[in-house]
Amino acid sequence: MSISVNHHGLRANLAGTREEDCFRWSYSSVDEIETELASQEYLQSLIRRRRFDIDALVEVPRGVEPLSWLYEHMRQICVELGYYITAMHGECTEHGCPLMRAAETTYYCAGHGRPRPCTAMGYSVHTLDYAVRQLSSVVSFPDRRSVGESSVKHFQSMVRRLYRVFAHAYFHHRELFERQESTTCLYARFVRLARKYELTPESLIIIPELPTTIIG
């Protein structure tokens, strides 16, 4: 039985709550949440309830700026991608994947000062670290509730690099990619956002269309 509580507007999981009973609450709008992280909390609640409804997830809520909604999505994607990379760690080894490749293309890693070859796992970790640092930078994103057009270039760079992690998984660890996508729809959410905000050319989207990535 869940012992999550809502006391005077505060929602929390009490000590001892079972994992399957955590976060048993939802919000119908961002306005219901009276914290500085309202958009983040609303997005996480939406994902828990409608993870496979990509249209609903990317739709900008009333009262939230479009680029701020994109910012919250990118933060959440980085969190989930951390688990994704951890799941890939067991089979994406230095011996099996000594270079970061997607199909026939090899990518150099920018996480060493100067771009150079890197293992696929090293590239994935370094790229995720880069994205997290960018999203946490008060220079790149001074105010998460009001993200300016000047920050779009940071999103574009992040999306271009992070896409390669998904592409490597698809072309070189297909079973893992399909297993992850069937339970999280993380790639579908990521690529839908990239297209919605025009963050990457279509020519760089090299994973074949999935049922969840096709816009009806």
CSV table of C-alpha atoms in Angstrom, one decimal:
chain,number,residue,atom,x,y,z
A,1,MET,CA,0.0,0.0,0.0
A,2,SER,CA,1.3,3.4,-0.9
A,3,ILE,CA,2.2,5.8,1.9
A,4,SER,CA,2.9,8.8,-0.4
A,5,VAL,CA,1.3,11.8,1.1
A,6,ASN,CA,-0.1,15.2,0.1
A,7,HIS,CA,-0.1,17.5,3.0
A,8,HIS,CA,-1.0,21.2,2.4
A,9,GLY,CA,0.1,20.8,-1.2
A,10,LEU,CA,3.3,19.0,-0.4
A,11,ARG,CA,3.7,15.6,-2.1
A,12,ALA,CA,6.4,13.3,-0.7
A,13,ASN,CA,7.3,9.6,-0.3
A,14,LEU,CA,7.5,8.7,3.3
A,15,ALA,CA,10.4,6.6,4.6
A,16,GLY,CA,9.7,2.9,4.0
A,17,THR,CA,7.6,3.4,0.9
A,18,ARG,CA,8.0,0.5,-1.6
A,19,GLU,CA,9.5,1.4,-4.9
A,20,GLU,CA,6.3,0.4,-6.8
A,21,ASP,CA,4.3,2.7,-4.6
A,22,CYS,CA,6.4,5.8,-5.0
A,23,PHE,CA,5.2,8.9,-6.7
A,24,ARG,CA,1.5,7.9,-6.7
A,25,TRP,CA,0.3,11.3,-7.5
A,26,SER,CA,-0.2,13.4,-10.7
A,27,TYR,CA,-0.8,16.9,-11.8
A,28,SER,CA,-3.3,18.2,-14.3
A,29,SER,CA,-1.3,21.4,-14.9
A,30,VAL,CA,2.0,23.1,-14.1
A,31,ASP,CA,0.0,25.7,-12.1
A,32,GLU,CA,-0.7,23.1,-9.4
A,33,ILE,CA,2.9,22.9,-8.4
A,34,GLU,CA,4.2,25.7,-6.2
A,35,THR,CA,7.9,25.2,-6.4
A,36,GLU,CA,10.7,26.7,-8.4
A,37,LEU,CA,11.0,23.3,-10.2
A,38,ALA,CA,7.4,23.2,-11.2
A,39,SER,CA,8.1,22.4,-14.9
A,40,GLN,CA,10.5,19.6,-14.0
A,41,GLU,CA,8.1,18.0,-11.5
A,42,TYR,CA,5.2,18.3,-14.0
A,43,LEU,CA,7.3,16.6,-16.8
A,44,GLN,CA,8.4,13.8,-14.5
A,45,SER,CA,4.8,13.2,-13.5
A,46,LEU,CA,3.7,13.2,-17.1
A,47,ILE,CA,6.4,10.7,-18.1
A,48,ARG,CA,5.3,8.4,-15.2
A,49,ARG,CA,1.7,8.4,-16.5
A,50,ARG,CA,2.1,8.7,-20.3
A,51,ARG,CA,5.6,7.6,-21.1
A,52,PHE,CA,4.5,6.2,-24.5
A,53,ASP,CA,2.4,9.1,-25.5
A,54,ILE,CA,5.2,11.1,-27.3
A,55,ASP,CA,2.8,13.8,-28.6
A,56,ALA,CA,1.5,14.5,-25.1
A,57,LEU,CA,5.1,14.7,-23.7
A,58,VAL,CA,6.5,17.1,-26.2
A,59,GLU,CA,3.4,19.4,-26.2
A,60,VAL,CA,4.3,22.6,-24.4
A,61,PRO,CA,2.1,23.2,-21.3
A,62,ARG,CA,0.2,26.4,-20.8
A,63,GLY,CA,2.3,29.0,-19.0
A,64,VAL,CA,5.6,27.4,-19.9
A,65,GLU,CA,7.9,28.9,-22.6
A,66,PRO,CA,8.8,26.5,-25.4
A,67,LEU,CA,12.5,26.6,-25.0
A,68,SER,CA,12.2,26.2,-21.2
A,69,TRP,CA,10.1,23.1,-21.9
A,70,LEU,CA,12.9,21.8,-24.2
A,71,TYR,CA,15.4,22.6,-21.4
A,72,GLU,CA,13.5,20.4,-18.9
A,73,HIS,CA,13.2,17.6,-21.4
A,74,MET,CA,16.9,17.7,-22.1
A,75,ARG,CA,17.7,17.5,-18.4
A,76,GLN,CA,15.4,14.6,-18.0
A,77,ILE,CA,16.8,12.8,-21.1
A,78,CYS,CA,20.3,13.1,-19.6
A,79,VAL,CA,19.0,11.5,-16.4
A,80,GLU,CA,17.5,8.6,-18.2
A,81,LEU,CA,20.4,8.3,-20.6
A,82,GLY,CA,22.6,7.7,-17.6
A,83,TYR,CA,20.7,4.5,-16.9
A,84,TYR,CA,20.7,3.6,-20.6
A,85,ILE,CA,24.5,3.8,-20.8
A,86,THR,CA,24.8,1.8,-17.6
A,87,ALA,CA,22.7,-0.9,-19.2
A,88,MET,CA,24.9,-0.8,-22.2
A,89,HIS,CA,28.1,-1.1,-20.2
A,90,GLY,CA,28.0,-4.9,-19.9
A,91,GLU,CA,28.2,-5.5,-23.7
A,92,CYS,CA,29.8,-2.3,-25.0
A,93,THR,CA,33.3,-3.1,-23.9
A,94,GLU,CA,36.7,-1.7,-24.8
A,95,HIS,CA,37.5,-4.9,-26.7
A,96,GLY,CA,34.2,-5.1,-28.6
A,97,CYS,CA,33.7,-1.4,-29.3
A,98,PRO,CA,37.2,0.2,-29.3
A,99,LEU,CA,35.9,3.1,-31.3
A,100,MET,CA,32.7,5.2,-31.3
A,101,ARG,CA,31.0,4.0,-34.4
A,102,ALA,CA,27.4,4.2,-35.8
A,103,ALA,CA,27.0,2.0,-38.9
A,104,GLU,CA,30.1,2.8,-41.0
A,105,THR,CA,30.9,6.2,-39.4
A,106,THR,CA,33.6,6.7,-36.7
A,107,TYR,CA,33.3,9.7,-34.4
A,108,TYR,CA,36.1,11.4,-32.5
A,109,CYS,CA,35.5,12.3,-28.9
A,110,ALA,CA,35.7,16.0,-27.8
A,111,GLY,CA,36.1,15.1,-24.1
A,112,HIS,CA,39.9,15.1,-24.2
A,113,GLY,CA,40.7,18.7,-24.9
A,114,ARG,CA,41.4,18.0,-28.5
A,115,PRO,CA,39.1,15.5,-30.5
A,116,ARG,CA,40.6,12.0,-30.7
A,117,PRO,CA,39.5,8.4,-31.0
A,118,CYS,CA,37.8,7.0,-27.9
A,119,THR,CA,36.0,3.8,-27.0
A,120,ALA,CA,32.3,3.8,-27.6
A,121,MET,CA,31.6,3.6,-23.9
A,122,GLY,CA,34.1,6.4,-23.1
A,123,TYR,CA,32.6,8.6,-25.8
A,124,SER,CA,29.1,8.0,-24.4
A,125,VAL,CA,30.1,8.8,-20.9
A,126,HIS,CA,32.1,11.9,-21.9
A,127,THR,CA,29.3,13.2,-24.1
A,128,LEU,CA,26.7,12.8,-21.4
A,129,ASP,CA,29.0,14.6,-19.0
A,130,TYR,CA,29.4,17.4,-21.5
A,131,ALA,CA,25.6,17.7,-21.9
A,132,VAL,CA,25.0,17.8,-18.1
A,133,ARG,CA,27.7,20.5,-17.7
A,134,GLN,CA,26.1,22.6,-20.3
A,135,LEU,CA,22.7,22.3,-18.8
A,136,SER,CA,24.0,23.2,-15.4
A,137,SER,CA,26.0,26.2,-16.7
A,138,VAL,CA,24.6,29.6,-15.6
A,139,VAL,CA,26.5,31.1,-18.5
A,140,SER,CA,24.7,28.9,-21.1
A,141,PHE,CA,21.4,28.8,-19.3
A,142,PRO,CA,21.1,31.7,-16.8
A,143,ASP,CA,17.4,31.1,-16.1
A,144,ARG,CA,15.7,27.7,-16.7
A,145,ARG,CA,12.3,29.3,-16.6
A,146,SER,CA,13.1,31.7,-19.5
A,147,VAL,CA,15.6,30.3,-22.0
A,148,GLY,CA,16.6,32.7,-24.7
A,149,GLU,CA,17.1,32.1,-28.4
A,150,SER,CA,20.9,32.5,-27.9
A,151,SER,CA,20.8,29.1,-26.0
A,152,VAL,CA,19.5,27.2,-29.0
A,153,LYS,CA,23.1,26.6,-30.3
A,154,HIS,CA,23.8,24.7,-27.0
A,155,PHE,CA,20.8,22.5,-27.6
A,156,GLN,CA,21.9,21.8,-31.2
A,157,SER,CA,25.4,20.8,-30.1
A,158,MET,CA,24.0,18.5,-27.3
A,159,VAL,CA,21.5,16.8,-29.6
A,160,ARG,CA,24.1,16.2,-32.3
A,161,ARG,CA,26.5,14.5,-29.9
A,162,LEU,CA,23.9,12.6,-27.8
A,163,TYR,CA,22.3,11.3,-31.0
A,164,ARG,CA,25.4,9.3,-31.7
A,165,VAL,CA,24.9,7.3,-28.4
A,166,PHE,CA,21.5,6.1,-29.6
A,167,ALA,CA,22.9,5.5,-33.1
A,168,HIS,CA,25.7,3.3,-31.7
A,169,ALA,CA,23.2,1.3,-29.6
A,170,TYR,CA,21.0,0.8,-32.6
A,171,PHE,CA,23.6,-0.3,-35.1
A,172,HIS,CA,25.9,-2.2,-32.8
A,173,HIS,CA,23.7,-3.3,-29.8
A,174,ARG,CA,20.3,-3.7,-31.5
A,175,GLU,CA,18.8,-6.0,-29.0
A,176,LEU,CA,19.6,-3.7,-26.1
A,177,PHE,CA,18.3,-0.7,-28.1
A,178,GLU,CA,15.0,-2.4,-28.8
A,179,ARG,CA,14.7,-3.6,-25.2
A,180,GLN,CA,15.3,-0.1,-23.9
A,181,GLU,CA,13.0,1.6,-26.4
A,182,SER,CA,10.2,-0.9,-25.7
A,183,THR,CA,10.2,0.1,-22.0
A,184,THR,CA,11.2,3.8,-22.1
A,185,CYS,CA,10.6,5.3,-25.6
A,186,LEU,CA,13.6,7.5,-24.8
A,187,TYR,CA,14.9,7.6,-28.3
A,188,ALA,CA,11.5,8.4,-29.7
A,189,ARG,CA,11.1,11.3,-27.3
A,190,PHE,CA,14.6,12.6,-28.0
A,191,VAL,CA,14.3,12.5,-31.8
A,192,ARG,CA,10.8,14.0,-31.7
A,193,LEU,CA,12.1,17.0,-29.7
A,194,ALA,CA,15.1,17.3,-32.1
A,195,ARG,CA,12.6,17.6,-35.0
A,196,LYS,CA,10.1,19.8,-33.3
A,197,TYR,CA,12.8,22.4,-32.4
A,198,GLU,CA,14.8,21.8,-35.6
A,199,LEU,CA,18.0,21.0,-33.6
A,200,THR,CA,19.6,18.7,-36.2
A,201,PRO,CA,19.4,18.2,-40.0
A,202,GLU,CA,17.3,15.2,-41.2
A,203,SER,CA,20.5,13.9,-42.9
A,204,LEU,CA,22.0,13.2,-39.5
A,205,ILE,CA,19.0,11.2,-38.3
A,206,ILE,CA,20.3,7.8,-39.5
A,207,ILE,CA,18.3,5.4,-37.4
A,208,PRO,CA,15.4,4.1,-39.5
A,209,GLU,CA,11.9,5.4,-38.6
A,210,LEU,CA,10.2,3.6,-35.7
A,211,PRO,CA,6.4,3.6,-35.2
A,212,THR,CA,7.0,6.0,-32.3
A,213,THR,CA,9.1,8.5,-34.3
A,214,ILE,CA,6.7,8.9,-37.2
A,215,ILE,CA,4.6,12.1,-36.8
A,216,GLY,CA,1.0,11.3,-38.0
